[in-house]
């Protein structure tokens, strides 16, 4: 799929020369036939060669996969130790919140292990009963006869009694509550699917009618003597120990096409690594020498993570005279005309508080994990953000690649450090104060996707625990606010409950717990349309904004269910304010978009700055090489929760074979394999 190598073969007829030189029509026809036959033979040989090459590559891939699994198991690194020794783990768990986080993960993992062992025991019972011809339910007359039969003292009679009692217990006590929980999850599943369908219809309507936000462009260059709308803009780049990408974001914002006297760039460095601080400070000094209006800020008291960093920067005296604030994370590279594409939407529209741009990804084709992330985020921007921005003028701020009216930030109470989703927090509070948001689907800002499963997992944990924290804190304010009833309904039911709480709840409960349990308690049933048809339809709708990703529709469906474990765990942590809800880990960057910087530097003049390229001196290069040499080695890990669920689902798929449930068997089998691949960390970046 990554490197297609197609060949086109044209079957040619006789040439005009051959046609004229051969007087006999039959002879001409025979020669043409022989020529086409030879060409067809070559085509078949070519296809056979391609098929043999394909089989060889499949065999090599299988051997590589087996080698990776063997290496992963032999190393024995799991997500519990996270690459640390037990003594380091004990030292890192001294803090109360960290200890609570470890305890929660341990309890969650223990529950999954209990389910796994129970399912293995039940599978043994069912296999034995199947070979004895007792494959029946509680309504079967054979079961009634077996229950009434006299019990002897031999092992066969004891097994008969145990199995008959189990059938009675599961039919009377286990099946009704399991069926009730399944029905509840099915209802939630249908509601969420309806919401997804409505969003897709809204996106289709926007495309059909070509609806777009309307700006009032009046941008002339005041430095050339022409008047225009060039308000004072503050550009902020918060970063923390991101030495792989700092130079490309700084270079990008320093090349923004905006009058220098109306632009101030703040590099908000929260790095605790002295070498990284020095590198960033030197980069800022180089751009200052080039004439950029850029300043470097480093906090001595690093509290509140990103929100605390932004809050501290907004309180400094140099930011008081600015009207707008553009925010970019360290791996984002805005185009030079970014401000000219976004600022006009504020002109003569005092109700607009935020203009959000779309993300694009420089490494979306790096591996399977980045491809699946691209599908999710394409749907998020193309459908969710665009539809909510057009029809209700509200959506969650994405934390970067957006421009805020500073008055809106101040009106909403400024940046708060109370959750790990400060971007969603400020957006909700601004919405409650009546500010409107504009989403620009055709304005893109380049960034990176996490390439390793470890980084993606931690990012998703923060993105799904934070909204539940925020929901607890904001619910009273939403109820007391003066916005309309429908906006309150959208915030409470759709924005928070349905898309942030119900979605991870039913995804994990329905497909990872209830479905395998119904294999061992067949009195409770899940219809085939719940297991196959609706999930396939929803995956098809999700993949529409990224049509080139259609070959990955099945891996996408399976991977989303696999990620429901992490999302469910994060949702519970945030909802009940457990320790892991307060974890803030900066997503690791690889600097893919700047790998050729040093080569480009050799080919260019020493003092010539290009967008996305910094000009490091010899000392900086040496420091970077020393950092690479002393950098802690990365490792792939085994994720025990995912691995345990893999064995649970594979056990349930084996049980489904006994009852000949076709669709259920295939779903459980492939979903179990998906959990197995993720549990062995084979889906993202592979570290040799």
XYZ file of C-alpha atoms in Angstrom:
688
model
C 0.000 0.000 0.000
C 2.870 2.403 0.728
C 4.861 1.921 -2.501
C 2.566 0.696 -5.308
C 4.428 -0.496 -8.374
C 1.896 -0.873 -11.148
C 2.807 -1.937 -14.701
C 0.682 -1.389 -17.802
C 1.029 -3.802 -20.723
C -0.599 -3.013 -24.030
C -1.530 -5.786 -26.433
C -0.610 -4.471 -29.855
C -2.133 -5.453 -33.193
C -0.111 -5.863 -36.412
C 1.762 -2.773 -37.529
C 0.892 -1.004 -40.763
C 4.123 -2.250 -42.347
C 3.333 -5.876 -41.534
C -0.167 -5.390 -42.859
C 1.101 -4.083 -46.244
C 3.929 -6.611 -46.688
C 1.726 -9.681 -46.189
C -0.648 -10.136 -49.175
C -2.506 -13.083 -47.710
C -5.262 -12.034 -45.228
C -5.112 -15.410 -43.487
C -1.348 -15.122 -43.079
C -1.734 -11.602 -41.683
C -4.346 -12.841 -39.192
C -2.133 -15.773 -38.081
C 0.867 -13.515 -37.539
C -1.189 -11.074 -35.482
C -2.614 -13.948 -33.459
C 0.874 -15.358 -32.764
C 2.165 -11.953 -31.724
C -0.711 -11.326 -29.312
C -0.316 -14.863 -27.913
C 3.361 -14.198 -27.176
C 2.474 -10.879 -25.516
C -0.237 -12.554 -23.425
C 2.283 -15.192 -22.344
C 4.638 -12.468 -21.160
C 1.793 -10.778 -19.265
C 0.946 -14.047 -17.493
C 4.612 -14.639 -16.667
C 4.838 -11.106 -15.279
C 1.791 -11.649 -13.098
C 3.198 -14.975 -11.869
C 6.450 -13.217 -11.004
C 4.518 -10.556 -9.083
C 2.521 -13.205 -7.208
C 5.701 -15.058 -6.237
C 7.240 -11.791 -5.047
C 4.127 -11.052 -3.015
C 4.250 -14.486 -1.360
C 7.920 -13.972 -0.586
C 7.249 -10.587 0.999
C 4.406 -12.052 3.056
C 6.682 -14.801 4.306
C 9.365 -12.254 5.174
C 6.785 -10.106 6.995
C 5.568 -13.135 8.967
C 9.138 -14.024 9.957
C 9.788 -10.414 10.966
C 6.628 -10.354 13.062
C 7.557 -13.614 14.780
C 11.038 -12.260 15.489
C 9.601 -9.034 16.970
C 7.236 -11.021 19.202
C 10.062 -13.261 20.413
C 12.270 -10.241 21.106
C 9.472 -8.420 22.936
C 8.673 -11.404 25.149
C 12.329 -12.126 25.898
C 12.967 -8.536 27.026
C 9.958 -8.664 29.338
C 9.449 -4.886 29.583
C 5.852 -4.074 30.519
C 3.802 -0.931 30.984
C 3.891 -1.520 34.745
C 7.610 -0.923 35.160
C 7.693 1.650 32.287
C 11.364 0.934 31.864
C 12.184 1.586 35.536
C 13.562 -0.617 38.233
C 11.291 -1.496 41.172
C 13.214 0.845 43.457
C 12.661 3.726 41.047
C 9.000 2.853 40.835
C 8.655 2.965 44.605
C 10.424 6.338 44.735
C 8.251 7.758 41.958
C 5.077 6.622 43.755
C 5.706 8.600 46.933
C 3.358 11.314 45.806
C -0.266 10.575 46.758
C -1.680 11.085 43.280
C 0.925 8.844 41.667
C 0.221 6.139 44.237
C -3.512 6.405 43.511
C -2.793 6.140 39.794
C -0.769 2.955 40.260
C -3.464 1.487 42.519
C -6.191 2.240 39.958
C -4.210 0.633 37.134
C -3.560 -2.411 39.311
C -7.245 -2.827 40.206
C -8.327 -2.411 36.591
C -5.790 -4.983 35.442
C -6.859 -7.372 38.226
C -10.495 -7.180 37.109
C -9.505 -8.054 33.543
C -7.416 -10.995 34.800
C -10.393 -12.292 36.795
C -12.559 -12.181 33.669
C -9.839 -14.003 31.747
C -9.431 -16.856 34.246
C -13.186 -17.287 34.650
C -13.575 -17.453 30.865
C -10.834 -20.100 30.626
C -12.553 -22.251 33.262
C -15.910 -21.870 31.541
C -14.346 -22.724 28.190
C -13.054 -25.962 29.674
C -16.544 -26.801 30.943
C -18.139 -26.002 27.605
C -15.628 -28.003 25.572
C -16.101 -31.032 27.791
C -19.887 -30.682 27.614
C -19.761 -30.228 23.844
C -17.924 -33.497 23.292
C -20.408 -35.238 25.576
C -23.256 -33.946 23.408
C -24.678 -31.513 25.986
C -24.638 -28.397 23.877
C -28.001 -26.980 24.908
C -29.560 -24.138 26.881
C -31.710 -23.955 29.980
C -34.931 -24.578 27.996
C -33.723 -27.866 26.553
C -35.562 -31.026 27.747
C -32.180 -32.780 27.873
C -31.054 -30.318 30.484
C -34.197 -30.868 32.545
C -33.582 -34.631 32.386
C -29.943 -34.208 33.361
C -30.892 -32.027 36.326
C -33.391 -34.632 37.583
C -31.068 -37.610 37.087
C -29.714 -39.346 40.233
C -26.187 -38.402 41.213
C -23.631 -41.077 41.910
C -20.180 -40.829 43.408
C -18.084 -41.270 40.246
C -16.411 -38.361 38.438
C -18.817 -38.501 35.531
C -21.855 -37.995 37.767
C -20.127 -35.156 39.649
C -19.333 -33.431 36.385
C -22.937 -33.909 35.254
C -24.158 -32.240 38.438
C -21.717 -29.337 38.237
C -22.547 -28.612 34.612
C -26.298 -28.798 35.169
C -26.026 -26.458 38.170
C -23.950 -24.037 36.087
C -26.583 -23.987 33.338
C -29.257 -23.271 35.950
C -27.256 -20.510 37.638
C -26.320 -18.744 34.413
C -29.919 -18.898 33.109
C -31.553 -17.649 36.308
C -29.004 -15.307 37.858
C -26.424 -14.205 35.271
C -28.321 -13.938 32.001
C -31.008 -11.355 33.014
C -28.622 -8.669 34.363
C -26.191 -9.280 31.504
C -28.978 -8.933 28.946
C -30.198 -5.752 30.668
C -26.699 -4.233 30.585
C -26.355 -5.279 26.943
C -29.665 -3.600 26.061
C -28.592 -0.396 27.827
C -25.300 -0.339 25.906
C -27.130 -1.025 22.637
C -29.416 1.975 23.260
C -26.400 4.184 24.019
C -24.677 2.811 20.918
C -27.658 3.705 18.738
C -27.899 7.226 20.208
C -24.209 7.852 19.598
C -24.463 6.421 16.070
C -27.411 8.743 15.372
C -25.343 11.702 16.576
C -22.519 10.645 14.267
C -24.943 10.331 11.353
C -26.403 13.807 12.001
C -22.897 15.311 12.030
C -22.110 13.629 8.698
C -25.337 14.931 7.183
C -24.436 18.418 8.414
C -21.014 18.131 6.761
C -22.644 16.942 3.532
C -25.011 19.961 3.625
C -22.071 22.338 4.140
C -20.313 20.892 1.105
C -23.457 20.858 -0.993
C -24.288 24.494 -0.255
C -20.600 25.525 -0.104
C -21.109 27.216 3.255
C -18.013 28.918 4.630
C -17.278 31.583 7.232
C -17.122 35.037 5.676
C -14.192 37.346 6.359
C -13.677 41.000 5.592
C -10.187 41.211 4.101
C -8.625 44.641 4.248
C -4.975 43.800 4.707
C -2.516 46.279 3.290
C 1.020 46.750 4.494
C 1.388 49.793 6.779
C 5.171 49.605 6.419
C 4.769 50.449 2.737
C 2.534 53.420 3.519
C -0.778 51.705 2.768
C -3.548 51.515 5.343
C -5.098 48.213 6.386
C -6.259 46.028 9.266
C -3.078 45.022 11.076
C -3.940 44.738 14.777
C -1.367 43.974 17.448
C -0.828 40.196 17.572
C 0.941 38.250 20.308
C 2.345 34.874 19.146
C 2.980 32.352 21.937
C 4.837 29.019 21.687
C 4.734 27.089 24.974
C 7.222 24.227 25.075
C 8.806 21.829 27.542
C 11.910 19.728 26.790
C 11.055 19.531 23.078
C 14.546 19.748 21.641
C 13.613 17.790 18.520
C 11.217 20.419 17.142
C 11.830 23.801 18.801
C 13.851 25.272 15.916
C 11.262 24.553 13.216
C 8.385 26.207 15.100
C 10.498 29.246 16.001
C 11.631 29.619 12.388
C 8.048 29.298 11.141
C 6.595 32.030 13.393
C 9.556 34.339 12.726
C 8.695 34.128 9.019
C 5.050 35.142 9.511
C 4.027 37.809 7.008
C 2.960 40.541 9.446
C 4.315 44.005 10.252
C 7.081 43.666 12.825
C 5.849 46.569 14.890
C 2.463 44.819 15.259
C 3.885 41.420 16.199
C 5.521 40.050 19.346
C 6.691 36.433 19.575
C 6.985 34.834 23.016
C 8.927 31.581 23.404
C 7.569 30.174 26.671
C 10.125 27.566 27.692
C 9.267 25.336 30.656
C 12.157 22.948 30.014
C 13.940 21.586 33.083
C 16.869 20.330 30.986
C 19.652 22.987 31.048
C 20.994 21.921 27.640
C 17.570 22.284 26.015
C 17.138 25.702 27.630
C 20.488 26.821 26.227
C 19.660 25.598 22.716
C 16.287 27.365 22.666
C 17.776 30.572 24.068
C 20.507 30.577 21.404
C 17.903 30.016 18.690
C 15.913 33.016 19.942
C 19.048 35.183 20.011
C 19.822 34.285 16.394
C 16.395 35.411 15.260
C 16.687 38.587 17.326
C 19.856 39.372 15.406
C 17.891 38.841 12.187
C 15.468 41.565 13.327
C 12.563 39.446 14.627
C 10.592 40.843 17.565
C 10.998 37.704 19.680
C 11.586 37.192 23.416
C 12.552 34.177 25.515
C 10.757 33.475 28.819
C 11.592 30.773 31.336
C 9.636 30.298 34.551
C 11.480 29.695 37.784
C 8.342 28.270 39.432
C 6.877 25.779 36.960
C 3.298 25.271 38.133
C 0.141 24.537 36.195
C 1.780 22.925 33.157
C 0.783 24.584 29.864
C -2.038 26.649 31.397
C 0.294 28.064 34.038
C 2.865 28.871 31.367
C 0.344 30.775 29.216
C -1.147 32.537 32.244
C 2.276 33.749 33.341
C 3.038 35.048 29.831
C -0.268 36.938 29.577
C 0.455 38.724 32.866
C 3.761 40.199 31.731
C 3.869 43.912 30.950
C 4.974 43.463 27.320
C 1.685 41.694 26.439
C -0.677 44.407 27.697
C -0.974 46.349 24.428
C -1.902 43.406 22.201
C -5.381 42.627 20.919
C -5.003 39.030 19.713
C -3.004 35.979 20.811
C -1.985 33.230 18.363
C -0.955 29.990 20.075
C 1.183 27.209 18.570
C 2.625 24.085 20.129
C 6.316 23.377 19.631
C 5.820 20.984 16.704
C 3.494 23.278 14.711
C 4.675 25.156 11.636
C 2.205 27.821 10.485
C 2.499 29.072 6.927
C 3.785 32.590 6.402
C 0.268 33.908 5.591
C -1.392 32.252 8.613
C -2.286 35.543 10.319
C -3.523 37.060 7.069
C -5.856 34.071 6.676
C -7.245 34.169 10.218
C -7.202 37.750 11.570
C -9.712 39.151 8.999
C -12.505 37.066 10.579
C -12.286 39.274 13.671
C -12.733 42.537 11.764
C -16.089 44.272 12.398
C -17.258 41.166 14.266
C -16.838 41.866 17.955
C -18.661 38.647 18.964
C -15.930 36.370 17.559
C -13.551 35.262 20.303
C -11.641 32.430 18.578
C -10.569 31.477 15.063
C -9.325 27.880 14.857
C -7.352 26.421 11.941
C -7.181 22.796 10.888
C -4.186 20.547 11.512
C -2.269 18.726 8.788
C 0.328 16.065 9.478
C 3.820 15.706 8.069
C 4.131 12.045 9.147
C 0.631 10.661 8.566
C 2.040 7.841 6.375
C 4.899 6.921 8.693
C 3.341 3.701 10.051
C -0.020 2.047 10.651
C -0.567 3.939 13.912
C -0.169 7.359 12.273
C -2.492 6.332 9.420
C -5.227 5.370 11.900
C -4.741 8.601 13.851
C -5.083 10.557 10.619
C -8.504 8.964 10.020
C -9.714 9.988 13.477
C -8.427 13.541 13.292
C -9.624 14.068 9.719
C -13.154 13.238 10.890
C -12.718 15.452 13.963
C -11.792 18.530 11.938
C -13.753 17.949 8.735
C -16.993 16.904 10.442
C -17.162 17.657 14.171
C -15.338 20.989 14.304
C -16.654 22.316 11.009
C -20.316 21.394 11.623
C -20.313 22.767 15.186
C -18.534 25.917 14.040
C -20.988 26.593 11.203
C -24.276 25.781 12.941
C -23.758 26.663 16.635
C -20.528 28.756 16.634
C -19.018 26.571 19.353
C -16.448 23.777 19.465
C -13.601 22.741 21.689
C -10.425 24.763 21.210
C -7.688 22.399 20.009
C -5.027 24.061 22.152
C -2.905 25.204 19.210
C -3.126 26.660 15.681
C -5.760 29.127 16.868
C -6.061 32.886 17.376
C -7.851 34.251 20.451
C -9.212 37.728 21.036
C -7.449 38.624 24.287
C -10.596 40.343 25.555
C -12.430 36.995 25.252
C -9.701 35.275 27.264
C -9.938 37.892 29.992
C -13.745 37.851 29.978
C -13.712 34.059 30.465
C -11.400 34.323 33.459
C -8.061 33.633 31.773
C -6.093 30.404 31.742
C -6.793 28.083 34.696
C -4.640 25.181 35.879
C -7.493 23.129 37.353
C -7.564 20.423 34.619
C -5.255 18.845 32.063
C -7.419 20.192 29.190
C -6.928 23.917 29.648
C -7.881 24.489 25.990
C -11.343 22.941 26.401
C -11.757 24.717 29.753
C -11.199 28.206 28.322
C -13.423 27.412 25.314
C -16.373 26.321 27.489
C -16.076 29.365 29.762
C -15.844 31.730 26.775
C -18.932 30.082 25.244
C -20.847 30.587 28.496
C -20.006 34.305 28.253
C -21.506 34.547 24.760
C -18.384 34.495 22.580
C -18.605 32.877 19.131
C -16.016 30.644 17.478
C -15.017 30.317 13.810
C -13.458 27.168 12.369
C -11.503 27.405 9.102
C -11.368 24.029 7.417
C -9.302 25.319 4.485
C -6.535 26.895 6.608
C -4.046 24.234 7.673
C -1.111 24.193 10.071
C 1.487 21.434 9.856
C 2.332 19.325 12.891
C 3.363 15.831 13.963
C 1.445 12.748 15.040
C 2.864 10.550 17.816
C 4.577 7.601 16.142
C 4.855 5.240 19.104
C 1.951 3.558 20.852
C 3.341 4.612 24.236
C 3.197 8.315 23.316
C -0.232 7.992 21.691
C -1.615 6.100 24.688
C -0.502 8.786 27.144
C -1.869 11.522 24.909
C -5.275 9.817 24.682
C -5.355 9.292 28.447
C -4.962 13.025 29.008
C -7.480 13.908 26.285
C -10.159 11.641 27.825
C -9.594 12.155 31.547
C -9.463 15.965 31.340
C -12.993 16.440 29.896
C -14.494 14.461 32.784
C -12.611 16.622 35.273
C -13.897 19.692 33.489
C -17.471 18.388 33.371
C -17.566 18.036 37.165
C -16.232 21.565 37.597
C -18.290 23.287 34.880
C -21.692 21.648 35.370
C -22.940 24.167 37.986
C -21.720 27.086 35.856
C -23.461 25.692 32.764
C -26.749 25.314 34.628
C -26.560 28.856 36.073
C -25.414 30.509 32.837
C -27.650 32.793 30.754
C -27.198 30.942 27.463
C -30.230 29.352 25.803
C -31.679 25.987 26.827
C -30.547 24.349 23.570
C -26.959 25.515 24.082
C -27.037 24.097 27.609
C -28.424 20.820 26.223
C -25.669 20.714 23.602
C -22.961 21.333 26.182
C -24.201 18.889 28.822
C -25.647 16.019 26.792
C -23.862 16.122 23.422
C -20.498 17.762 24.091
C -19.721 16.150 27.463
C -21.951 13.157 28.190
C -22.443 11.604 24.760
C -19.065 12.262 23.113
C -16.774 12.218 26.152
C -18.424 9.781 28.610
C -20.902 7.489 26.847
C -18.677 6.747 23.831
C -15.740 5.185 25.759
C -18.148 3.541 28.217
C -20.198 1.552 25.731
C -17.233 0.862 23.411
C -15.332 -0.903 26.158
C -18.288 -2.462 27.979
C -20.196 -3.699 24.946
C -17.415 -5.034 22.726
C -14.735 -6.016 25.257
C -16.800 -7.348 28.187
C -20.432 -8.075 27.301
C -19.795 -9.646 23.894
C -17.276 -12.249 25.141
C -19.448 -12.957 28.178
C -22.465 -13.732 25.980
C -20.429 -16.563 24.467
C -20.326 -18.249 27.878
C -23.855 -17.182 28.845
C -25.743 -17.820 25.585
C -29.098 -16.988 27.219
C -28.028 -13.333 26.836
C -27.668 -12.383 23.192
C -26.184 -9.632 21.061
C -27.730 -9.315 17.575
C -25.458 -9.555 14.553
C -26.321 -6.007 13.450
C -24.863 -4.672 16.723
C -21.653 -6.657 16.301
C -21.079 -6.127 12.587
C -23.360 -3.940 10.496
C -23.680 -0.728 12.539
C -19.967 -0.635 13.542
C -19.006 -1.148 9.893
C -21.368 1.663 8.824
C -19.974 4.036 11.464
C -16.404 3.198 10.424
C -17.351 3.932 6.821
C -18.716 7.352 7.829
C -15.620 8.080 9.925
C -13.296 7.323 7.046
C -15.109 9.485 4.464
C -13.076 12.667 5.232
C -9.894 10.663 4.500
C -10.845 8.723 1.333
C -7.275 7.555 0.679
C -7.485 5.571 3.926
C -10.298 3.257 2.763
C -7.972 0.202 2.636
C -7.543 0.616 6.396
C -11.230 0.570 7.319
C -11.079 -2.850 9.031
C -7.886 -2.105 11.032
C -9.447 1.235 12.002
C -12.610 -0.427 13.366
C -10.594 -2.954 15.365
C -8.080 -0.388 16.643
C -10.805 1.961 17.885
C -12.252 -0.850 19.988
C -8.755 -1.655 21.235
C -8.172 1.959 22.322
C -11.454 1.880 24.272
C -9.538 0.266 27.159
C -7.281 3.301 27.570
C -10.150 5.746 27.010
C -12.448 3.983 29.493
C -9.714 3.931 32.124
C -9.018 7.636 31.535
C -12.719 8.525 31.657
C -13.154 6.774 35.022
C -10.030 8.499 36.375
C -11.285 11.936 35.390
C -14.876 11.366 36.488
C -13.919 10.247 39.990
C -10.861 12.516 40.320
C -8.386 9.644 40.686
C -4.638 10.124 40.617
C -3.982 9.395 36.947
C -6.427 12.154 35.948
C -3.761 14.701 36.925
C -0.992 13.165 34.820
C 0.468 15.577 32.283
C 3.116 14.087 30.020
C 4.346 16.049 27.019
C 3.739 14.019 23.849
C 7.062 12.869 22.409
C 8.044 14.388 19.071
C 10.431 12.959 16.505
C 11.101 16.103 14.454
C 10.251 14.380 11.175
C 9.747 17.646 9.323
C 13.233 18.895 10.157
C 15.402 15.847 9.516
C 17.030 17.447 6.477
C 17.910 20.731 8.162
C 21.607 20.045 8.621
C 22.028 18.904 5.008
C 20.209 21.986 3.764
C 22.433 24.156 5.932
C 25.584 22.862 4.232
C 24.141 23.733 0.821
C 23.034 27.253 1.784
C 24.720 30.485 2.726
C 25.580 30.711 6.447
C 23.302 33.644 7.286
C 20.311 32.786 5.162
C 17.259 31.671 7.140
C 14.611 29.565 5.464
C 11.192 28.711 6.843
C 11.424 25.599 9.022
C 15.283 25.680 8.982
C 17.547 26.948 11.728
C 21.266 27.628 11.283
C 23.068 25.797 14.057
C 26.693 26.599 14.828
C 29.387 24.044 15.612
C 28.832 24.214 19.377
C 25.110 23.533 19.005
C 25.760 20.598 16.680
C 28.197 19.114 19.184
C 25.681 19.571 21.995
C 22.978 17.842 19.979
C 25.281 14.917 19.238
C 26.137 14.610 22.950
C 22.438 14.626 23.784
C 21.772 11.848 21.271
C 24.579 9.789 22.749
C 23.404 10.254 26.337
C 19.690 10.033 25.583
C 17.833 7.319 27.415
C 17.275 4.362 25.154
C 13.707 3.830 23.960
C 12.073 0.446 24.236
C 8.945 -1.269 23.009
C 6.867 -2.659 25.850
C 4.268 -5.289 26.594
C 0.928 -3.812 27.694
C -0.626 -6.224 30.143
C -4.238 -4.984 30.047
C -4.384 -5.194 26.272
C -2.670 -8.586 26.301
C -5.088 -9.984 28.896
C -8.072 -8.743 26.904
C -6.580 -10.353 23.793
C -6.584 -13.760 25.470
C -10.091 -13.133 26.829
C -11.456 -12.356 23.359
C -9.606 -15.268 21.739
C -10.998 -17.592 24.415
C -14.496 -16.266 23.711
C -13.970 -16.787 19.976
C -13.069 -20.427 20.647
C -16.268 -20.785 22.670
C -18.322 -19.213 19.875
C -17.165 -22.001 17.542
C -19.057 -24.490 19.694
C -22.324 -22.669 19.057
C -21.523 -21.938 15.388
C -21.934 -18.144 15.716
C -20.243 -17.032 12.502
C -20.130 -13.235 12.710
C -19.465 -13.278 16.446
C -16.573 -15.699 15.952
C -14.864 -13.623 13.255
C -15.334 -10.385 15.177
C -13.942 -11.875 18.408
C -11.066 -13.524 16.546
C -9.898 -10.416 14.697
C -10.552 -8.168 17.689
C -8.487 -10.530 19.837
C -5.667 -10.445 17.291
C -5.871 -6.635 17.291
C -5.525 -6.556 21.085
C -2.629 -9.013 20.814
C -0.729 -6.827 18.335
C -1.297 -3.706 20.420
C -0.458 -5.538 23.653
C 2.879 -6.583 22.159
C 3.459 -3.001 20.918
C 3.657 -4.035 17.263
C 1.463 -1.290 15.813
C 3.594 1.843 16.110
C 7.275 2.739 16.051
C 9.530 -0.295 16.403
C 12.784 0.191 18.318
C 15.515 -2.276 17.432
